[in-house]
Coordinates of C-alpha atoms and ligand atoms in Angstrom, one line a residue:
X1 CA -3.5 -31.6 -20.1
X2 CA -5.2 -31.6 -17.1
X3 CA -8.6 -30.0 -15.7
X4 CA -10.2 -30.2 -12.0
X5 CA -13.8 -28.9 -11.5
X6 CA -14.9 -29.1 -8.6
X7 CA -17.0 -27.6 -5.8
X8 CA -13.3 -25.1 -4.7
X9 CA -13.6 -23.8 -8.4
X10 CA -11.4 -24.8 -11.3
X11 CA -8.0 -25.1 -12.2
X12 CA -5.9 -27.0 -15.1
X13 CA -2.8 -26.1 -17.3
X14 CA -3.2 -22.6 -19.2
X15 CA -4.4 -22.5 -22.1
X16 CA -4.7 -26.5 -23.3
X17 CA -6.8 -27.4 -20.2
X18 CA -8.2 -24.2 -18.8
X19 CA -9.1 -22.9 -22.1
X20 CA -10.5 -19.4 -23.0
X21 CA -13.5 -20.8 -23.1
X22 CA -14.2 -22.7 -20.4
X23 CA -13.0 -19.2 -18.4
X24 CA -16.1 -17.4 -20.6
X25 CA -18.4 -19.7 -19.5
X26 CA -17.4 -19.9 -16.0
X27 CA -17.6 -16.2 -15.8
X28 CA -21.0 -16.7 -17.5
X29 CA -22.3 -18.5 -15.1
X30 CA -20.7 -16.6 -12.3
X31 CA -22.9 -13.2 -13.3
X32 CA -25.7 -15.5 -14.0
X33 CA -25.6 -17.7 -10.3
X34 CA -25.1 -13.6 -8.8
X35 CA -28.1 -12.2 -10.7
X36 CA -25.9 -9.3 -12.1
X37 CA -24.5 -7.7 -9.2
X38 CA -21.5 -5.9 -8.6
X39 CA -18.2 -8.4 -9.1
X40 CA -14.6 -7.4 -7.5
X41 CA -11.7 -9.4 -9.4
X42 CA -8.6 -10.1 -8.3
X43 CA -5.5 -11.9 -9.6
X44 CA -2.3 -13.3 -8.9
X45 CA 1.1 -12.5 -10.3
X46 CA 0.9 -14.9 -13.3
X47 CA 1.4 -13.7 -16.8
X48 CA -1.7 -16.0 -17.5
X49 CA -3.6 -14.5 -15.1
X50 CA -3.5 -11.5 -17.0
X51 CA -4.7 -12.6 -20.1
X52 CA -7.8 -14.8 -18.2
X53 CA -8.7 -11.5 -16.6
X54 CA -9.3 -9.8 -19.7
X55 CA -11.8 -13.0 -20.7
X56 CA -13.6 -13.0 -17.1
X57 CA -14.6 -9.3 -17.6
X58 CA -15.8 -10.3 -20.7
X59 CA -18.4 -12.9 -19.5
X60 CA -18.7 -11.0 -16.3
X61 CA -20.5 -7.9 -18.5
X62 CA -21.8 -9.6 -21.1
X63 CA -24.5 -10.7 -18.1
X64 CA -25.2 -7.4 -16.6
X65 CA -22.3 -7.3 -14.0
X66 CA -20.2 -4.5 -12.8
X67 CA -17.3 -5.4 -12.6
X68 CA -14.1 -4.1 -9.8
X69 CA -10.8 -5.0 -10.8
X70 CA -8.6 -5.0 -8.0
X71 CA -5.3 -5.5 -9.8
X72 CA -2.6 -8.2 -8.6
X73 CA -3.5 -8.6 -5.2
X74 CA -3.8 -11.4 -2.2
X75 CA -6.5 -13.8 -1.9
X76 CA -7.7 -12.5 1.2
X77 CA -7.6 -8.8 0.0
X78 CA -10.5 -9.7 -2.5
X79 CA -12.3 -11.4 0.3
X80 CA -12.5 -8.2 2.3
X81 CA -12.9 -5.7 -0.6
X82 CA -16.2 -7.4 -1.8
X83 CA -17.5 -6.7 1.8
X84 CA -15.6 -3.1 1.6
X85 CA -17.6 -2.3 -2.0
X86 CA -20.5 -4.1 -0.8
X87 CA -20.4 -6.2 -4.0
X88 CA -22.3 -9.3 -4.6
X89 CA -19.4 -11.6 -4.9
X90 CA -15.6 -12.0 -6.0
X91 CA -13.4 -13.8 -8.3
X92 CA -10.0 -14.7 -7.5
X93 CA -8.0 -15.7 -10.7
X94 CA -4.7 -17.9 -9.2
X95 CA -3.8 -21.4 -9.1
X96 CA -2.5 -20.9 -5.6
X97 CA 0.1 -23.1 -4.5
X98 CA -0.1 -25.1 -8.3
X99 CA 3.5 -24.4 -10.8
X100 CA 3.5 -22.1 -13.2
X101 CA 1.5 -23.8 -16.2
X102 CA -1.6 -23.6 -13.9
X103 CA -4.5 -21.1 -13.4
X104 CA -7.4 -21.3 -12.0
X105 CA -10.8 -19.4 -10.9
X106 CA -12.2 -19.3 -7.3
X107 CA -15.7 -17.6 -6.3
X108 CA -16.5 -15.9 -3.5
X109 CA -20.3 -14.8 -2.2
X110 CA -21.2 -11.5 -0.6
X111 CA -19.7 -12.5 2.6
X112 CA -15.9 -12.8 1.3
X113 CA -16.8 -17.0 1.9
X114 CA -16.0 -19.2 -0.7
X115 CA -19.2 -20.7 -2.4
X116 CA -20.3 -23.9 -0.2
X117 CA -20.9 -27.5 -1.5
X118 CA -24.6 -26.4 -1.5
X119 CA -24.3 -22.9 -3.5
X120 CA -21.0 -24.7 -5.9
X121 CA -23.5 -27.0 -6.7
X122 CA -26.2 -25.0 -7.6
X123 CA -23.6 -22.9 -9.7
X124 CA -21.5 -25.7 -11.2
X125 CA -25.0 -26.5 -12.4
X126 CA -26.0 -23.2 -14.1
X127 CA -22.4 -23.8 -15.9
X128 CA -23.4 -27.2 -17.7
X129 CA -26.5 -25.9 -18.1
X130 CA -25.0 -23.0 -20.4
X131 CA -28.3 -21.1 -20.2
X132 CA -26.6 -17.9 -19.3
X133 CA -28.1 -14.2 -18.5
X134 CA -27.5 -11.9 -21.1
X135 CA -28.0 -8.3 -20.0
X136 CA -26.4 -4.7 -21.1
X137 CA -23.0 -4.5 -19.8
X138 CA -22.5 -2.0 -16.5
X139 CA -18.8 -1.5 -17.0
X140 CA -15.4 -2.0 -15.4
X141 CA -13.8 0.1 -12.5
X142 CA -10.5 -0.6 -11.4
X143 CA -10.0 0.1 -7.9
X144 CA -5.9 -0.6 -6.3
X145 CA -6.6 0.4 -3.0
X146 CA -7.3 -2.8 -1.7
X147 CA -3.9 -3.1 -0.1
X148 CA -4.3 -0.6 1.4
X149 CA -7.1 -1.6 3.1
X150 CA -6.3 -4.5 3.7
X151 CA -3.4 -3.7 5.7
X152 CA -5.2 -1.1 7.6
X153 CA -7.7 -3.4 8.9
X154 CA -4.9 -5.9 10.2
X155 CA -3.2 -2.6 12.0
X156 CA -5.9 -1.7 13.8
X157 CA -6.4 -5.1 15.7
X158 CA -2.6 -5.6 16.3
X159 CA -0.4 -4.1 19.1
X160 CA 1.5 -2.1 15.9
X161 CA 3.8 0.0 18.5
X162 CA 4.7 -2.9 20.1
X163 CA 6.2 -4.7 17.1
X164 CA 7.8 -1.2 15.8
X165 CA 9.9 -1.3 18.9
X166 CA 11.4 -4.4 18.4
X167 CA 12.6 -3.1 15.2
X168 CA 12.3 -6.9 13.7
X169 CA 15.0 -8.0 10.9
X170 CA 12.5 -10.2 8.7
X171 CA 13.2 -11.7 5.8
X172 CA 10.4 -12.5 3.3
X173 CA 10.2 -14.9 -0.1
X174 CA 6.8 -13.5 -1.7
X175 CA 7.2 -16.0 -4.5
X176 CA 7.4 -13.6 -6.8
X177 CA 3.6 -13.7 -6.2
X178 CA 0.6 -11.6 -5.4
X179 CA 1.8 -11.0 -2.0
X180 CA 5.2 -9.7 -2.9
X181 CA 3.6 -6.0 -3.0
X182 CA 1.6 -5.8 0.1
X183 CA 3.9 -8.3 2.3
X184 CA 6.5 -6.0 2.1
X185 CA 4.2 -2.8 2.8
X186 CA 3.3 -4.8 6.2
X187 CA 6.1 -5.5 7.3
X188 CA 7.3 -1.6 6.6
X189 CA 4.7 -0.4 8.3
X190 CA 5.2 -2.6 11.4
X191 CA 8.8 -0.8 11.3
X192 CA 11.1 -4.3 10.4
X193 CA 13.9 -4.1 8.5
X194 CA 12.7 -5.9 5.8
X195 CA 15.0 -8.1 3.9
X196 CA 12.7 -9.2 0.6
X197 CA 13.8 -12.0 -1.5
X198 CA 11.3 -12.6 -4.6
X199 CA 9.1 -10.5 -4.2
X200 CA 9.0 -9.1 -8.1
X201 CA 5.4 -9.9 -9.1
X202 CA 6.5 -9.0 -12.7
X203 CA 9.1 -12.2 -12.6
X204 CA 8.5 -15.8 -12.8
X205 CA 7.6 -18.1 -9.7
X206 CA 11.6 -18.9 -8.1
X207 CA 10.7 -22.2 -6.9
X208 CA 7.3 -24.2 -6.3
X209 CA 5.1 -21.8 -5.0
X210 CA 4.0 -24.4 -1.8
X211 CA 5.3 -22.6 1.1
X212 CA 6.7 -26.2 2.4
X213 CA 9.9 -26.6 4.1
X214 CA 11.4 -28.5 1.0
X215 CA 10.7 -24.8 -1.2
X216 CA 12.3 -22.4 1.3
X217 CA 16.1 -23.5 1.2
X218 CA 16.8 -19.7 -0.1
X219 CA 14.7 -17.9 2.7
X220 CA 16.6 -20.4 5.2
X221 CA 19.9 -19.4 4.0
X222 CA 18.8 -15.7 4.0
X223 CA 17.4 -15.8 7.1
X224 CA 21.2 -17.2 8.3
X225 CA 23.3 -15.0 6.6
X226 CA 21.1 -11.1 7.1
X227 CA 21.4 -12.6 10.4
X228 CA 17.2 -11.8 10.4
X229 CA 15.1 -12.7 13.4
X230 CA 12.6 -14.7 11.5
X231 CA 11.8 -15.4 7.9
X232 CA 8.4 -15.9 6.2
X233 CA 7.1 -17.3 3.1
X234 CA 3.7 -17.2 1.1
X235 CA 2.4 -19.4 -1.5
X236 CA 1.8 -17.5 -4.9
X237 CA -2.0 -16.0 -3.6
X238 CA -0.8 -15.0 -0.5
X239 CA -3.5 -17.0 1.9
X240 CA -0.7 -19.5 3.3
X241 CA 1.9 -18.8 5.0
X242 CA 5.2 -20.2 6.2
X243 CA 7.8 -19.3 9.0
X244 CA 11.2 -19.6 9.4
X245 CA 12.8 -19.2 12.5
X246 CA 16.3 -16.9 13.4
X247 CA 18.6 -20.4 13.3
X248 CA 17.5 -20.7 9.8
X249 CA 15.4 -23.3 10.1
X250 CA 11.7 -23.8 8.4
X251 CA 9.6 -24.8 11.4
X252 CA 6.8 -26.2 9.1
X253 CA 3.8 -24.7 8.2
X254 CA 1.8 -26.7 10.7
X255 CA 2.9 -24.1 13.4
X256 CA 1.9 -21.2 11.3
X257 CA -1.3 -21.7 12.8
X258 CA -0.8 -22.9 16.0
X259 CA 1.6 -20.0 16.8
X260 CA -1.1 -17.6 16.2
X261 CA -3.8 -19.5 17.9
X262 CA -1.7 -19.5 21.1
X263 CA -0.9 -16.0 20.7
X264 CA -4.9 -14.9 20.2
X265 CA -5.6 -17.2 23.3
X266 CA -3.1 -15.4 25.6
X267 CA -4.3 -11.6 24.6
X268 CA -8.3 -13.3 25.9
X269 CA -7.4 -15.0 29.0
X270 CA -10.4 -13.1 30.6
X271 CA -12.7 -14.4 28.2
X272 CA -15.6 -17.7 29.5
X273 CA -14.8 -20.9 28.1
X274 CA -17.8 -20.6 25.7
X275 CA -16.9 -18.1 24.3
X276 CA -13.3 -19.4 23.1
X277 CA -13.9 -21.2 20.1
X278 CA -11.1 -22.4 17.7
X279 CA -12.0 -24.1 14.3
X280 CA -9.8 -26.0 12.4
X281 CA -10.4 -28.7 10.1
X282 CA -10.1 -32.6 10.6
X283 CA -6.3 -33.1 9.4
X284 CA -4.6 -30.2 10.9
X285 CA -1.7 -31.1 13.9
X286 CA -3.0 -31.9 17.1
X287 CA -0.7 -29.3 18.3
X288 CA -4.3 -27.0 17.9
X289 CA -6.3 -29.2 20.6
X290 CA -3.1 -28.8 22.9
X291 CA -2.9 -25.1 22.7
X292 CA -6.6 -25.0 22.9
X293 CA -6.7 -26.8 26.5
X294 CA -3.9 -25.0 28.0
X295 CA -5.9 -21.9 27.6
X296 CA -9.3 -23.3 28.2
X297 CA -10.5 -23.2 24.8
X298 CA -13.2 -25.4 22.7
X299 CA -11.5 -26.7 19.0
X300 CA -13.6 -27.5 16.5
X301 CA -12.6 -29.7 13.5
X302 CA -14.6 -29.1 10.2
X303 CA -14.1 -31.5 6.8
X304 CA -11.5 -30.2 5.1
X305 CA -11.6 -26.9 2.8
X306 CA -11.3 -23.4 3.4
X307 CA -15.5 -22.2 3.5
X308 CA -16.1 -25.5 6.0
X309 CA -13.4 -23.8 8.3
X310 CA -14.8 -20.2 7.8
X311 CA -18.8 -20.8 7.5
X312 CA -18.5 -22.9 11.4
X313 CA -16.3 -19.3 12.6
X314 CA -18.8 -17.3 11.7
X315 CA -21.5 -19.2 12.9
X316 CA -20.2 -20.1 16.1
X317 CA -18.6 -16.5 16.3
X318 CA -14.9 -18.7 17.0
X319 CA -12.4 -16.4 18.1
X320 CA -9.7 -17.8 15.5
X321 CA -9.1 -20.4 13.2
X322 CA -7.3 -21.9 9.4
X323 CA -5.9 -24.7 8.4
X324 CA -2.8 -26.3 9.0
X325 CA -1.2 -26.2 5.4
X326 CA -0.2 -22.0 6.9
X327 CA -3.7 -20.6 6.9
X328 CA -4.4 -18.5 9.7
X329 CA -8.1 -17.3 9.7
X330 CA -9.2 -14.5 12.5
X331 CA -12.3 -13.0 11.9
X332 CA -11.5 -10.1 12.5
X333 CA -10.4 -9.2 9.3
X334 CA -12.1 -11.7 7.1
X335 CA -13.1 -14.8 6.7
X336 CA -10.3 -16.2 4.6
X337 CA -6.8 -17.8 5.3
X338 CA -4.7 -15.0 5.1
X339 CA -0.6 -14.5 5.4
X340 CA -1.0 -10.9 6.4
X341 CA -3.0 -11.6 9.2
X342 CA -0.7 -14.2 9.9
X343 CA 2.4 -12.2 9.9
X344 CA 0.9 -9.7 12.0
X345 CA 0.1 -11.9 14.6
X346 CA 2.9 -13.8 15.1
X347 CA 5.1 -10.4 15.1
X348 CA 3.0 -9.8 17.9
X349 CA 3.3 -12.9 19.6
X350 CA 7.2 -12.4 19.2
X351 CA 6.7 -8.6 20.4
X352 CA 4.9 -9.8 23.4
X353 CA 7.4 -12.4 24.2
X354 CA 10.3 -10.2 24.3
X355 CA 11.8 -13.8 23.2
X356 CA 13.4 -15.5 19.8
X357 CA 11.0 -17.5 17.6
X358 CA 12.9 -20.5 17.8
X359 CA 12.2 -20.0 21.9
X360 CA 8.0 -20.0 20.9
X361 CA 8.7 -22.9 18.9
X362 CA 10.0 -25.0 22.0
X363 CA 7.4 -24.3 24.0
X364 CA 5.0 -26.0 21.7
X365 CA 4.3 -29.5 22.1
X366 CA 6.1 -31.7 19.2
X367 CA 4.5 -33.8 16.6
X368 CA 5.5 -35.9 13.6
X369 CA 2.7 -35.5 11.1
X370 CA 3.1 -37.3 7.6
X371 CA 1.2 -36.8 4.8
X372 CA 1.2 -39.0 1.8
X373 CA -1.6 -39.9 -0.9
X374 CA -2.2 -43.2 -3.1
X375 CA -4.1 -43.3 -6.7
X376 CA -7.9 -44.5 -6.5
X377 CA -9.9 -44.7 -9.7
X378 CA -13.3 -43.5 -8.5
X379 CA -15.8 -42.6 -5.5
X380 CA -16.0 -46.1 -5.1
X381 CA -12.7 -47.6 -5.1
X382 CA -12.3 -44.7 -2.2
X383 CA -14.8 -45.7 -0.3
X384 CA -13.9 -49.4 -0.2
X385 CA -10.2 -48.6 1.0
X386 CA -12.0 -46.0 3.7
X387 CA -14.1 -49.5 4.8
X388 CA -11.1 -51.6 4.8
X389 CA -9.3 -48.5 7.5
X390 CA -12.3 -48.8 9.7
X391 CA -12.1 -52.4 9.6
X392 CA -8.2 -52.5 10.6
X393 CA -8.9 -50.0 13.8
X394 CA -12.4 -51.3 14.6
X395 CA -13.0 -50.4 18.4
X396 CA -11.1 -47.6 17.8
X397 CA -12.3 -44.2 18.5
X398 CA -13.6 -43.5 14.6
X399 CA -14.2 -39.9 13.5
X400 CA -16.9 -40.2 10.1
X401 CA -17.3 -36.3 9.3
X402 CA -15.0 -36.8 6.3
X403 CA -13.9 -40.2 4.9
X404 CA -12.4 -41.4 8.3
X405 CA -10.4 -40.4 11.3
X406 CA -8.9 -42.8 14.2
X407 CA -7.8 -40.9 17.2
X408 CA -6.0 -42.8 19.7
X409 CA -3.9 -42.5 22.7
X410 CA -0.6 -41.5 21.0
X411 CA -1.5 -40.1 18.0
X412 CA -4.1 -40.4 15.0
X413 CA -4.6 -40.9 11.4
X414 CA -7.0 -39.6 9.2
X415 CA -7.9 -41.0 5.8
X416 CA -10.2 -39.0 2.7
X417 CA -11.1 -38.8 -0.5
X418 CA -9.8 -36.1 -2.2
X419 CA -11.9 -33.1 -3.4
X420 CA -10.0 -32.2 -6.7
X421 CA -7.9 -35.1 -7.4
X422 CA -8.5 -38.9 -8.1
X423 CA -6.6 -39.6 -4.7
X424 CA -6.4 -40.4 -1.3
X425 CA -5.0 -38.3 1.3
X426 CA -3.4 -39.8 4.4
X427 CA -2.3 -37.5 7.2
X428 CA -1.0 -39.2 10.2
X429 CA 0.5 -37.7 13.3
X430 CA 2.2 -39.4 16.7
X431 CA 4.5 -38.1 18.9
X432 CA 7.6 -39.9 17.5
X433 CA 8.3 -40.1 13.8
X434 CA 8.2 -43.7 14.6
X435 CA 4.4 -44.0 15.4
X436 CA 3.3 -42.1 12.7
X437 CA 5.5 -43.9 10.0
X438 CA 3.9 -47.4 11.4
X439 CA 0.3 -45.9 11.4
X440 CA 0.4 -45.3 7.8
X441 CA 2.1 -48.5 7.1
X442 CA -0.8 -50.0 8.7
X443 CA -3.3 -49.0 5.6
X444 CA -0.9 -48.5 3.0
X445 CA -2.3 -51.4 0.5
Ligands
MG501 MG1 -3.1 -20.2 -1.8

């Protein structure tokens, strides 16, 4: 049994942790927090999922909201459909890249943004409160065009002729998960030969849904045998995505992002300096800032979580951004990591090329980035190991936005606090596998 509130929403084990009835109440206080607006919903493939949506509606009406149900769908797809319907806000009902016994709710404001520490506060706070609205019930619609839509808007700001001449072999593992559907309808529409593997949203999750190397052994193989130019993967809500290149080999989802960032930068060479902003968050490969200078651009780096990256985009106007788990965010489509966007763009960047992805790969500068996490009790024990780190590197140049990062000549290491979990996350990256084994070794306790 397990349970994690936090300020990203909530997720435990279905139904022992994330009971019915913590799902009422959180829907509760959803339509309270939005004052009864209009509320799109959207889930991933999970049978739970199904049976939680049925119990959000419930708590969703019974304080005056109208509710949209979107269906099975991505992430990102309910991100740009509140902003489509001009709703008030969105819930996304997935446990992401969690296994199978997990759920979990996300909220999303009029703006397709997740709710920020600010506003999650304010609303984790009308939840223990319990002093919900109650108001007559405005009824559900369902609405299944946000596919659709969704892949509409990512046609129209990609070079789609281009990619339909290359007639791409892809091969694509949907995780049996909410982007089996519209990955698929992409990638047709982009003229590929698609070769889909998992990509039944009616069937059980094939492997852990984290589109890490480790998970895409199948895709790999597929990639090898269809003889495919490329291979992608995306976790079970369809914001992160993975890449596999035409040797058969998963490149690491680090790249995702960086190959898209360098592909956005090329197509806006003519653009001033100022007005080339990147933002990415504080553990993502340095491969970004490398990118970044070649093409004259400013990076960024926010604390880490998806509405940091996307609330400093859309203030600064940034050109592109995500995350360097696979979540590519371009505002141009939404403000929310999102594996069709990603897909699109990098089929571009190959288009453009006239090359092989495992050519686009090489020209990238190469990093070793580890990431590995130890047990901490509380707030405090964190903050005592985060002392003892900026004690060891003392002179060092110290990053404090989060916890803390030490950049140095020939690599860096960054050390937090987990949001969700009673952890500590250490990310370390160096040129050779070497350095960045010995950095972490450094602070290990
Ligand atoms: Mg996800």
């Amino acid at each position: 049994m397990a349970i994690k509130i936090s300020i990203s929403g909530v997720r435990g084990t279905v139904p022992d942790a994330l009971t019915p009835e913590i799902c009422l109440d959180f829907a509760k206080a959803f339509g309270t927090y939005l004052n009864s607006g209009t509320v799109v919903v959207g889930t991933d493939s999970r049978p739970s999922s199904e049976f939680i949506k049925g119990i959000v509606f419930s708590g969703l009406l019974s304080t005056g909201c109208s509710v949209i149900d979107l269906g099975i769908c991505p992430t990102p797809t309910v991100g740009i459909m509140i902003r489509e319907t001009k709703a008030s806000g969105g819930m996304v009902i997935t446990a992401s890249h969690n296994p199978l016994p997990w759920n979990g709710l996300k909220f999303m404001r009029e703006d397709g943004i997740f709710l920020n520490e600010a506003q999650a506060k304010h609303f984790l706070n009308i939840y223990e409160s319990k002093q919900f609205k109650q108001a007559a019930s405005r009824g559900v619609k369902t609405d299944l065009t946000g596919i659709d839509t969704h892949i509409r808007k990512v046609m129209k700001v990609i070079n789609a002729s281009a990619i339909r001449r290359n007639k791409f072999r892809v091969a694509i593992d949907g995780c049996n998960g909410a982007g089996s559907v519209a990955l698929v309808k992409l990638l047709e529409k982009l003229g590929c030969k698609v070769i889909a593997i998992n990509c039944n949203p009616r069937l059980p999750f094939p492997h852990d849904p984290e589109p890490i190397p480790e998970n895409l052994n199948e895709l790999a193989q597929t990639v090898k045998i269809k003889k495919a130019d490329l291979g992608f993967a995306a976790d079970s809500d369809a914001d992160r995505l993975s890449v596999v290149s035409e040797e058969g080999r998963a490149i690491g989802e680090e790249l995702t992002l960086a190959l898209a960032v360098k592909f956005i930068l090329k197509k806006n060479l003519g653009l001033s300096s100022k007005n080339k902003i990147v933002v990415t968050n504080l553990s993502t490969s340095q491969v970004i800032d490398d990118v970044a200078r070649q093409y004259g651009a400013m990076v960024i780096r926010t604390k880490i979580g998806e509405v940091h990256v996307a609330e400093e985009l859309k203030n600064l106007r940034g050109l592109i951004g995500g995350e360097g788990n696979g979540g590519v965010i371009y505002p141009q489509i939404g403000f929310n990591r999102d594996s069709l966007t990603a897909i699109a763009l990098i089929l571009n960047y190959l288009a453009a090329s006239k090359g092989k992805l495992s050519t686009l790969v090489s020209e990238m500068p190469h990093y070793e980035i580890f990431k590995t996490k130890i047990e901490c009790k509380n707030q405090d024990e964190a903050n005592e190991f985060i002392d003892k780190v900026k004690n060891v590197f003392k002179g060092e140049d110290l990053i404090l936005t989060e916890g803390v990062k030490v950049l140095l000549s020939d690599g860096w290491v960054h050390v937090r606090a987990s949001n969700t979990e009673p952890i500590i996350r250490i990310i370390a990256e160096a040129r050779e596998k070497q350095k960045a084994e010995q950095l972490i070794q450094k602070i290990l306790p």
